[in-house]
Short mmCIF file of C-alpha atoms in Angstrom, two decimals:
data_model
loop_
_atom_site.label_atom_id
_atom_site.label_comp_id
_atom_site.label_asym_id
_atom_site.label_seq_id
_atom_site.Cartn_x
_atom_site.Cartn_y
_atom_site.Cartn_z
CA UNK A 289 32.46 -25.80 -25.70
CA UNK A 290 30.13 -22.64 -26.38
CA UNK A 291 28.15 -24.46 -28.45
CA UNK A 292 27.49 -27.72 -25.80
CA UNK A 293 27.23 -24.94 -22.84
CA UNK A 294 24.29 -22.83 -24.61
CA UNK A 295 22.70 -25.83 -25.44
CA UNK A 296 22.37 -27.25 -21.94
CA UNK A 297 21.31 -23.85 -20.55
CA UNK A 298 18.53 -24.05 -22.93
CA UNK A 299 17.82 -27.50 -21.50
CA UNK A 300 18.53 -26.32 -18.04
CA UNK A 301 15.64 -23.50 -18.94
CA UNK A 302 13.14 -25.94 -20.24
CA UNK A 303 13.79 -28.21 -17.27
CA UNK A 304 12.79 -25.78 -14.55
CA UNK A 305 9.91 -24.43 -17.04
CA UNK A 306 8.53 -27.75 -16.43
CA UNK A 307 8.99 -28.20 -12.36
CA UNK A 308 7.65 -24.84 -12.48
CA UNK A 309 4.19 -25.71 -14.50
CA UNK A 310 4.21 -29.32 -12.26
CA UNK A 311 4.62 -27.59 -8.94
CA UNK A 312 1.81 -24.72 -9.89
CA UNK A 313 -0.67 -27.56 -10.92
CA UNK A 314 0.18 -29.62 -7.95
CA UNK A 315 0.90 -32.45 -10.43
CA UNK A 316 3.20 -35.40 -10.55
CA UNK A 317 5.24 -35.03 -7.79
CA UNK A 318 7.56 -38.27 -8.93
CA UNK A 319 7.75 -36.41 -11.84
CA UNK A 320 8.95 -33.60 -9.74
CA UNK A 321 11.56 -34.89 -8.12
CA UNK A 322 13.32 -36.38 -11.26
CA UNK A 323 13.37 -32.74 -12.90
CA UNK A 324 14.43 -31.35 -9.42
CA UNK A 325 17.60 -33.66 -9.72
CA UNK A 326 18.10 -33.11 -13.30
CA UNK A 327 18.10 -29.20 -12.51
CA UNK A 328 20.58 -30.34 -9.76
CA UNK A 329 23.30 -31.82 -12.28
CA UNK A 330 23.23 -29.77 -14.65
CA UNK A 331 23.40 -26.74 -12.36
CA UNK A 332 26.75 -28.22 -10.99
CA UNK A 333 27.84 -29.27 -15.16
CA UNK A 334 27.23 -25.62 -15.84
CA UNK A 335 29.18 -24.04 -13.16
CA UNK A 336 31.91 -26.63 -14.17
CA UNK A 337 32.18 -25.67 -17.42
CA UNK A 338 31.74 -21.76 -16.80
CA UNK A 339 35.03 -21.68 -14.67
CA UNK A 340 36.83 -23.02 -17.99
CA UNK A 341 35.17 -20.26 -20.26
CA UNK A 342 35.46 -16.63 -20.58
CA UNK A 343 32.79 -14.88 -18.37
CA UNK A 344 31.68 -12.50 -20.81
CA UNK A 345 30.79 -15.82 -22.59
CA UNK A 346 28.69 -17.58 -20.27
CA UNK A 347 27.05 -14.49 -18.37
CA UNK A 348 25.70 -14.07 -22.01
CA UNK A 349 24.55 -17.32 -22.06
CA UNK A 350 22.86 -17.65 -18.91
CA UNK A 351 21.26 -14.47 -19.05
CA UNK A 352 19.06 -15.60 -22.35
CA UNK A 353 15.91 -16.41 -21.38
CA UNK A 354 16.29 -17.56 -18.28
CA UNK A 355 13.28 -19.13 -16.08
CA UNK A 356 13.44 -19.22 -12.40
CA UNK A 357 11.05 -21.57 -10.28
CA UNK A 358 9.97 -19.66 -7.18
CA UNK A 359 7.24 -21.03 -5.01
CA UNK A 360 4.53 -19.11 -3.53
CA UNK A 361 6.23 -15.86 -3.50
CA UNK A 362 3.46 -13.42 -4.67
CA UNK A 363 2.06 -12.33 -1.45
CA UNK A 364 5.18 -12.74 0.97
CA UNK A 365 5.11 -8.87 2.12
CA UNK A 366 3.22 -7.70 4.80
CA UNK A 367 3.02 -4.31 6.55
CA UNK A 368 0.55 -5.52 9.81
CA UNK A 369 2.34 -2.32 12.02
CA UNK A 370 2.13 1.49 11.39
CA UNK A 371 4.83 3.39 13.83
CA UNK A 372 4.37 7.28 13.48
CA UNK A 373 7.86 9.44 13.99
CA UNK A 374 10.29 6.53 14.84
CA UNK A 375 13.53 6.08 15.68
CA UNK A 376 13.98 9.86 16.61
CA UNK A 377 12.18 11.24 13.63
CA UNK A 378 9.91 14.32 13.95
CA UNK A 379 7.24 15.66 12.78
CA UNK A 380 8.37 18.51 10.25
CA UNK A 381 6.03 21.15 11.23
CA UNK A 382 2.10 20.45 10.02
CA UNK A 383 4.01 20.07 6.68
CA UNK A 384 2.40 17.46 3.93
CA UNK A 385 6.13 15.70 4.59
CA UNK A 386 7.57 13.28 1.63
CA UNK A 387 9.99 10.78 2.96
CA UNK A 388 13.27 9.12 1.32
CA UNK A 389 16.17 6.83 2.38
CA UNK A 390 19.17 5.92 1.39
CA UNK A 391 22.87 5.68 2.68
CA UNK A 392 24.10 9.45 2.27
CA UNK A 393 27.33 9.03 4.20
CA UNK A 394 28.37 5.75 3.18
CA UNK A 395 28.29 4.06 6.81
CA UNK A 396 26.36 0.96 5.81
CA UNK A 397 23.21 1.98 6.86
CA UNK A 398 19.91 4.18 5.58
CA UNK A 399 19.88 7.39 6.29
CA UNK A 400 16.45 9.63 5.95
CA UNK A 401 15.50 12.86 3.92
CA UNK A 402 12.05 14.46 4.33
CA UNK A 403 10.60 17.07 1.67
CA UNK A 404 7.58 19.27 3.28
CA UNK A 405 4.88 21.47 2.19
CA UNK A 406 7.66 24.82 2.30
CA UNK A 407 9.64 23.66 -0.13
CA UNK A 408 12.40 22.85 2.79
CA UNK A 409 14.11 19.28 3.19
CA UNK A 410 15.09 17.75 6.25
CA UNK A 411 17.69 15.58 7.21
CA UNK A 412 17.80 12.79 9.99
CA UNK A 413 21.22 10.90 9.76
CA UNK A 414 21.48 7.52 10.74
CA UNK A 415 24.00 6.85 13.99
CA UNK A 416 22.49 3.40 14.61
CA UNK A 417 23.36 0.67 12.96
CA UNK A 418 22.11 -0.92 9.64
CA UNK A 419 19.87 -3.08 11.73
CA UNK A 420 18.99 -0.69 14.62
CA UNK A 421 18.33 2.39 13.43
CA UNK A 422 18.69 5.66 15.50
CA UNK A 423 18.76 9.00 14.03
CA UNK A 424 19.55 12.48 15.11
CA UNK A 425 17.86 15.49 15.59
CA UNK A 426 16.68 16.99 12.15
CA UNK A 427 18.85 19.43 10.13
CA UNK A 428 17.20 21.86 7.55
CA UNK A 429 18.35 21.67 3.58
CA UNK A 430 21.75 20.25 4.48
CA UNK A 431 25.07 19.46 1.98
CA UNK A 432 24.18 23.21 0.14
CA UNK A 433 20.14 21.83 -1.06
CA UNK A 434 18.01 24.54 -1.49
CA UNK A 435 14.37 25.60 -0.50
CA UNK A 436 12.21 23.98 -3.78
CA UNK A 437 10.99 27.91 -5.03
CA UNK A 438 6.93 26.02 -6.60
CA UNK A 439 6.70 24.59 -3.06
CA UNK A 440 6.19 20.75 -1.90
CA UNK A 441 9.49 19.50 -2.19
CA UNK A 442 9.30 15.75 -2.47
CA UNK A 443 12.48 13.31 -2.59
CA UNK A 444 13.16 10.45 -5.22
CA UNK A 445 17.01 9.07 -5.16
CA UNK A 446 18.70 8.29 -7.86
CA UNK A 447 22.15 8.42 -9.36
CA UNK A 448 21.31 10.23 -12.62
CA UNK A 449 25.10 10.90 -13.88
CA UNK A 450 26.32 7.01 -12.95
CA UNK A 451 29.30 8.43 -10.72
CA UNK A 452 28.64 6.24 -7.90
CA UNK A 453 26.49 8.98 -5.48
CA UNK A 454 23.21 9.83 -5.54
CA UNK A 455 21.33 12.48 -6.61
CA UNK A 456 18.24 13.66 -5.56
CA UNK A 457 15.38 14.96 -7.74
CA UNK A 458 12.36 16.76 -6.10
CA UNK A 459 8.71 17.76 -7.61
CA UNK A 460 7.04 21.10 -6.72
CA UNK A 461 3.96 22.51 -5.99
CA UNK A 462 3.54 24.21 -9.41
CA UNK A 463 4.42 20.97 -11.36
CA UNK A 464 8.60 21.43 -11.97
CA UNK A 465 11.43 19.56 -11.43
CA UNK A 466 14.05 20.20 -9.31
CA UNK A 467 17.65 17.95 -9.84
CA UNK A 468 19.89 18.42 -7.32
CA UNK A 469 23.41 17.21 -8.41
CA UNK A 470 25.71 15.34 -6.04
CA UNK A 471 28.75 16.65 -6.89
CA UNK A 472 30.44 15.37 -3.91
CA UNK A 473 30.98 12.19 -3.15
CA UNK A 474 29.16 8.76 -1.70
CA UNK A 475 30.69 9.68 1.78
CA UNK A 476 30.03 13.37 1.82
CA UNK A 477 27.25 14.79 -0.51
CA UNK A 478 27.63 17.94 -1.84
CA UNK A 479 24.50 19.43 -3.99
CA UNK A 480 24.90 21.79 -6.80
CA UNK A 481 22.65 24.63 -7.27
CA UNK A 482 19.02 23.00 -8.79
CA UNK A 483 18.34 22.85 -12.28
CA UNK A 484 14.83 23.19 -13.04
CA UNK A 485 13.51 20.78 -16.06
CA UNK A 486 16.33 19.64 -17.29
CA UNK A 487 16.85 16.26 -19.98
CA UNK A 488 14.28 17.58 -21.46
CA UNK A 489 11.57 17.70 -18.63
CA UNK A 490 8.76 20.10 -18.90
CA UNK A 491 6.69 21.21 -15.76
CA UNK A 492 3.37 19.31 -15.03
CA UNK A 493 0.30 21.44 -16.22
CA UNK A 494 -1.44 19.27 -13.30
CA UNK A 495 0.64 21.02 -10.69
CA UNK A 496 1.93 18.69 -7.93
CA UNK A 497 4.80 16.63 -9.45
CA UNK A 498 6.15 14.18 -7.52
CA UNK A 499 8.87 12.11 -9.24
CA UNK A 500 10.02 8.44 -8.66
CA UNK A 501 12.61 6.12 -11.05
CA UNK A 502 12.76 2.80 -12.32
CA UNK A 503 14.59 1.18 -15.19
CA UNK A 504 11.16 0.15 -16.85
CA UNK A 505 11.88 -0.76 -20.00
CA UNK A 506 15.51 -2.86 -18.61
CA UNK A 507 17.96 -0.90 -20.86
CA UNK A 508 20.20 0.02 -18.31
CA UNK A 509 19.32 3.61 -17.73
CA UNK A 510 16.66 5.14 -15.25
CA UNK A 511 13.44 6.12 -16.57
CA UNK A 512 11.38 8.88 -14.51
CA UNK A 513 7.39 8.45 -13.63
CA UNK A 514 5.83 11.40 -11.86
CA UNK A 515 2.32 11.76 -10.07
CA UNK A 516 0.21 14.72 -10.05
CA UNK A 517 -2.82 16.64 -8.23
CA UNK A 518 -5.38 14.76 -9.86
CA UNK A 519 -4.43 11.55 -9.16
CA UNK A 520 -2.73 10.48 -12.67
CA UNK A 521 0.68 9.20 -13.30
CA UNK A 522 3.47 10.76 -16.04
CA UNK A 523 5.99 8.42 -17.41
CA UNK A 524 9.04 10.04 -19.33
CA UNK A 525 11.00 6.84 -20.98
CA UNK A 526 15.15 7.61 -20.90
CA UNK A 527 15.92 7.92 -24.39
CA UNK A 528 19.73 8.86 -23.30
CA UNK A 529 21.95 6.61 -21.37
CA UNK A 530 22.67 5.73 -17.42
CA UNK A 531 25.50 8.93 -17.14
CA UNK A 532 24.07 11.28 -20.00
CA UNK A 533 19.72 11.16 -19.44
CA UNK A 534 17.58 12.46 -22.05
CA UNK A 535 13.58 11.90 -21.31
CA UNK A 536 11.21 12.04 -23.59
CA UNK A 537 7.77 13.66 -23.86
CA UNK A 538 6.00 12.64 -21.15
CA UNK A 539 3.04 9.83 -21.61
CA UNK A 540 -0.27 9.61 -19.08
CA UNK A 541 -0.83 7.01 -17.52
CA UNK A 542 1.08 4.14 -19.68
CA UNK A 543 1.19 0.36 -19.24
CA UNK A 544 -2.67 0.40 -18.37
CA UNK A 545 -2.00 2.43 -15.45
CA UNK A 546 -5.15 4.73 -14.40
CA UNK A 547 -6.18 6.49 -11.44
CA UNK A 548 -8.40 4.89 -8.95
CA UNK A 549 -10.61 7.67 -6.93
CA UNK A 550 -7.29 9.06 -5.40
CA UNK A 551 -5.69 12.36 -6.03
CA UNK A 552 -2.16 13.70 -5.40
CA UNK A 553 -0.50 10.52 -6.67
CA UNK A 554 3.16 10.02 -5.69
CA UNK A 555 5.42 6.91 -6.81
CA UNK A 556 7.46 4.00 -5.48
CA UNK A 557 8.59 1.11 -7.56
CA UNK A 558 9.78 -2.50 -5.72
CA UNK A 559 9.20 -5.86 -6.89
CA UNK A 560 6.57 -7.05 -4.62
CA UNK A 561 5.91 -10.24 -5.57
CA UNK A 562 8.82 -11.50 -6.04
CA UNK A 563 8.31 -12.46 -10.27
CA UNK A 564 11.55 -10.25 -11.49
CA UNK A 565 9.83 -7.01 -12.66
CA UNK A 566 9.14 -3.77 -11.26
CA UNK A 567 5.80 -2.94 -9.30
CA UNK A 568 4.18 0.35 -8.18
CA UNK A 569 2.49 1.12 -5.03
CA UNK A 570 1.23 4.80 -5.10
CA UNK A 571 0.15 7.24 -2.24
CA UNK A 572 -2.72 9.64 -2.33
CA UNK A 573 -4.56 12.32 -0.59
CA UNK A 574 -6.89 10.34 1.63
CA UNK A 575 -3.55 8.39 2.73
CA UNK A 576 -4.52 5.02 1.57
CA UNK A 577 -2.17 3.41 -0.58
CA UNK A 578 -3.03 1.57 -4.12
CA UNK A 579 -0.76 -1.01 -5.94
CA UNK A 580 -0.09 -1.69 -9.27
CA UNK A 581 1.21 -5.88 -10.23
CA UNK A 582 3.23 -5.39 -12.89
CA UNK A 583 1.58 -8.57 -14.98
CA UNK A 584 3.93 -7.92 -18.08
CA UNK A 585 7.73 -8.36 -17.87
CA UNK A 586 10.67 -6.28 -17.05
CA UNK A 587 11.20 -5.11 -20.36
CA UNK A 588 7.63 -4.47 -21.09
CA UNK A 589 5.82 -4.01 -18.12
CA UNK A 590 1.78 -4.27 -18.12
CA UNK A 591 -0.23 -2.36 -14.67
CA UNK A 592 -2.69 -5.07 -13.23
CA UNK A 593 -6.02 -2.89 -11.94
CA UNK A 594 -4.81 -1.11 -8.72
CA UNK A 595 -5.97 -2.62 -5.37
CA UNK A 596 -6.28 -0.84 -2.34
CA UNK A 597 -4.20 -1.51 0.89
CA UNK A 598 -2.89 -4.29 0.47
CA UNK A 599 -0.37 -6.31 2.07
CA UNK A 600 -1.83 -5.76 5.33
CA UNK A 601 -1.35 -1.43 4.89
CA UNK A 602 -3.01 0.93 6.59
CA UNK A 603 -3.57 4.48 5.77
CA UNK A 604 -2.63 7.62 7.33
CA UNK A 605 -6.34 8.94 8.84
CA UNK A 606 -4.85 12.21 8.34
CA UNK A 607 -4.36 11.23 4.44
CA UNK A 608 -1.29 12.04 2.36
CA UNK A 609 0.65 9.09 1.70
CA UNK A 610 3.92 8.76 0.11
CA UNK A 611 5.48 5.75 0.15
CA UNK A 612 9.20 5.16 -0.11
CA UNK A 613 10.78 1.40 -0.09
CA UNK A 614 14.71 0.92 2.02
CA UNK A 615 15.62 -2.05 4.06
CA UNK A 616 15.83 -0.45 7.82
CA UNK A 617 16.50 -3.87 9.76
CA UNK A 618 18.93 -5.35 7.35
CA UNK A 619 16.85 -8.71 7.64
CA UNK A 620 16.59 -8.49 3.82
CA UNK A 621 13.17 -7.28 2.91
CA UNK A 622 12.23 -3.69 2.24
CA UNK A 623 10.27 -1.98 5.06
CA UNK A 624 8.25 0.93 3.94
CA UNK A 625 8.32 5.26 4.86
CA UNK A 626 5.48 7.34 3.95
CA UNK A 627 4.85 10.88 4.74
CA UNK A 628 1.55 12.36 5.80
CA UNK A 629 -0.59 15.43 5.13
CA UNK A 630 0.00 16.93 8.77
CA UNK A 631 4.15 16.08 8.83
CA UNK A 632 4.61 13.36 10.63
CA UNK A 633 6.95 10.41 9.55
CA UNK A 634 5.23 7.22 9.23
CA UNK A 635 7.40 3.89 9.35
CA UNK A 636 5.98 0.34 7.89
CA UNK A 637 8.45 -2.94 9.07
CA UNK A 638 8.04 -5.43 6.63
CA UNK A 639 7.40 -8.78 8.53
CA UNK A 640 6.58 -11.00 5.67
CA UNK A 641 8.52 -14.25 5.07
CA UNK A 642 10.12 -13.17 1.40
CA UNK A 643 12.29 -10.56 0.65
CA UNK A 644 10.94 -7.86 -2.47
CA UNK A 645 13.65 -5.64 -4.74
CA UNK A 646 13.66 -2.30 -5.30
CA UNK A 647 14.28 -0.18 -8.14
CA UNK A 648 18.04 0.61 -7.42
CA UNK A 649 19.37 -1.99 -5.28
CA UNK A 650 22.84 -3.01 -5.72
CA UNK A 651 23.24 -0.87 -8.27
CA UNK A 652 21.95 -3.00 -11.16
CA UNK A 653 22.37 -6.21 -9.72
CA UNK A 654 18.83 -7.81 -8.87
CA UNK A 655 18.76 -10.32 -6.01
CA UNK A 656 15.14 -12.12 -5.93
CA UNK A 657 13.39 -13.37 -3.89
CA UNK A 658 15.62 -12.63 -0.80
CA UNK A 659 14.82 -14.32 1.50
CA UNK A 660 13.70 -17.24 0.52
CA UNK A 661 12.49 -20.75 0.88
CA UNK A 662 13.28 -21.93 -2.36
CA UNK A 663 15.53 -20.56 -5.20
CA UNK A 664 17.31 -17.32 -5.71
CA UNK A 665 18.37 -15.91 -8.74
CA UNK A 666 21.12 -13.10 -8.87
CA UNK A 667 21.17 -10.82 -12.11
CA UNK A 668 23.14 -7.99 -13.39
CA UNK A 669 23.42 -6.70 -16.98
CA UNK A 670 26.98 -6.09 -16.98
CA UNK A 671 30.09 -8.91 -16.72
CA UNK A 672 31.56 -8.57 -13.12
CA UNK A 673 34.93 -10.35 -13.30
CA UNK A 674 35.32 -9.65 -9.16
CA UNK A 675 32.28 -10.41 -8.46
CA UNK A 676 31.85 -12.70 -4.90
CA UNK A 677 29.27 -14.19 -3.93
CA UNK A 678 28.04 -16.00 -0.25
CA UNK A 679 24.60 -17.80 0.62
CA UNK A 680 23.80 -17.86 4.36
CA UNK A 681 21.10 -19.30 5.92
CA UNK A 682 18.81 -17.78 8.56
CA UNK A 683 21.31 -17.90 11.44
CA UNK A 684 24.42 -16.66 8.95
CA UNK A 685 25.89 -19.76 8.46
CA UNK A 686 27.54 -19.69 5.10
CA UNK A 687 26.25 -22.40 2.90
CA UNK A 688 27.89 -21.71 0.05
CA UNK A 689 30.54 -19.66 -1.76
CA UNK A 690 31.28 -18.66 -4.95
CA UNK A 691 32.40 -16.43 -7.70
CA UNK A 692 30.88 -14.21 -10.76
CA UNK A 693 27.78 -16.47 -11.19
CA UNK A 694 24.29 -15.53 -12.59
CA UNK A 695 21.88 -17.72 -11.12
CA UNK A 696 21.77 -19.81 -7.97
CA UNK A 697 19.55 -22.79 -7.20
CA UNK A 698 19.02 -24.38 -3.82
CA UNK A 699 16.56 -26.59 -4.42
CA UNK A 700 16.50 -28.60 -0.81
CA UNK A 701 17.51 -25.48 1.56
CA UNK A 702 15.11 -23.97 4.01
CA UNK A 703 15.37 -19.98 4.35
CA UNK A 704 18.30 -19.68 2.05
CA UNK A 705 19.62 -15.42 2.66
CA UNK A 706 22.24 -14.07 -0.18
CA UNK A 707 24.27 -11.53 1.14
CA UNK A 708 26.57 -9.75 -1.14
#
């Protein structure tokens, strides 16, 4: 049965290769419909056959090679509305103010950490909900973090040890890295003393670091990309694993990537257009924001010429921007934070029609495009014998239901949502 399964995901990949190439040429739309309910059978054959095989088996199958046909998804985002200190932010005191979000406490929604020009970081927890945000009054270096001694603290999430919190790393003014273990838990962080340039990290002869992560080479660890004061981005490949990182010597400006006129680059990775790899969209000093397409793959990604602004983005006119991607409104898309050069807290909803991925969501499961009009594919690296699955449409009606699959195809739904 191995044997017969691979072979019709091979076909199944060749068949939606084709729709693809027919729908982008606008070609032979007979022709189109025929492969559309080929796709259709053998989608349902597959899933027939997978519930009589191992999982490890066919989740190694499916995730050879496969093509997904997605529709006009390359310029879905758009940023039209700048909102300056929301939801009871503050301004952190004429501080050049970094912004980060993620769910410190565990309560199902984003919570917000700002870095500032001091070294200090500020905390505004989240008592709203996951779609209506509202957060308190600011509290200075909670959960035992520590002034940033070089100055310009800035704040990039990421679980560096793979125990299931997150960590937080922060640049500095003189070009070092701070890491910030959580050694407490996903419900009630708890920071360890900093350790400066560790796994291997060396401080920035540039000055200004100002760290980000990404899984850029899709080996299942987090690799670390840092800008600088002039503008230029590091990249420091994970030669270690996802608990135990190692980086390696640091390489400027890789994968075609080059400064564009803008200094005091900072990094935020999110697949924007909605093609299964990583982009970057970078602040800098004058506040306007510059974005990378990633035009190679996930596992070798290539930096398309940066363009300026786009996606509808405006820049701060007091310059400084630092862009940071979370989904604030739960509708499925990833809004945008960015500091400024005078501390305020500037908030970007994303009110495009397709949802975009970011670095670490779902902790290495990739859900793309969400939502969508078309197809969705769902990817992890790892078997997931418990893994559920629902598809809901726009008003959260559940359209269908099941259990550790790879990749999902509605080919005849309208605004198809996959919540997890």
């Amino acid at each position: 049965m191995k044997n017969n399964y691979n072979n019709l995901v091979r076909f199944y990949n060749r068949s939606l290769k084709k729709l693809s190439s027919l729908v982008k040429l606008g070609k032979n739309e007979y022709k189109q419909d025929i492969l559309k309910r080929r796709i259709a059978r053998l989608f349902d054959l597959l899933i027939g056959m997978q519930t009589k095989m191992k999982l490890s088996t066919a989740t190694a199958a499916l995730a050879v090679g496969f093509v997904l046909f997605q529709p006009n998804a390359a310029t879905a985002q758009s940023y039209p509305l700048l909102q300056t200190n929301p939801f009871g932010t503050a301004n952190v005191g004429n501080n050049w103010s970094v912004t980060g979000a993620t769910d410190l406490d565990n309560d199902g929604d984003k919570d917000l950490l700002v870095g500032d020009t001091n070294g200090d970081f500020t905390y505004y927890q989240n008592v709203g909900t996951a779609t209506v945000p509202s957060f308190t009054t600011g509290v200075l270096n909670p959960f035992g973090l520590s002034n940033v001694a070089g100055y310009y603290a800035s704040v990039a999430f990421v679980d560096l040890d793979n125990d299931g919190d997150k960590d937080l790393m922060s640049g500095s003014g003189v070009g070092d890295f701070y890491y910030f273990q959580n050694t407490g838990t996903a419900s009630a962080p708890a920071f360890a003393a900093p350790a400066v340039n560790g796994f291997g990290l060396v401080s920035l002869a540039a000055t200004y670091s100002a760290p980000g992560f990404a899984d850029l080479d899709n080996d299942g660890d987090k690799d670390m990309m840092s800008g600088d004061k002039n503008g230029d981005f590091h990249y420091y490949k994970n030669t270690g694993t996802a608990s135990a990182p190692t980086f390696s010597a640091q390489v400027m400006n890789p994968f075609g990537l080059a400064i564009t006129g803008g200094k005091y680059s900072t990094v935020a990775f999110a697949d924007m257009n909605a093609d299964g790899d990583l982009d970057l969209l970078s602040g800098r000093n004058d506040g306007d924001f510059t974005y990378f397409a990633n035009t190679g793959s996930a596992t070798v990604p290539a930096f398309a010429t940066g363009v300026l602004n786009p996606f509808s983005l405006t820049g701060s006119t007091n310059g400084g921007s630092t862009p940071y991607f979370a989904d604030m409104d739960n509708d499925g898309d990833l809004d945008l934070w960015s500091g400024e050069a005078y501390g305020d807290v500037l908030y970007y909803e994303n009110t495009g029609a397709s949802g975009i991925k970011n670095a670490e969501a779902f902790n290495g499961l990739a859900v793309y495009p969400n939502p969508t009009s078309g197809n969705v594919t769902l990817k992890f690296k790892e078997s997931a014998e418990t893994l559920s699955v629902e598809i809901s449409n726009a008003l959260g009606q559940v359209v269908k239901s099941m259990r550790s699959l790879i990749t999902v195809q509605f080919l005849y739904r309208k605004r198809t949502v996959c919540t997890l």
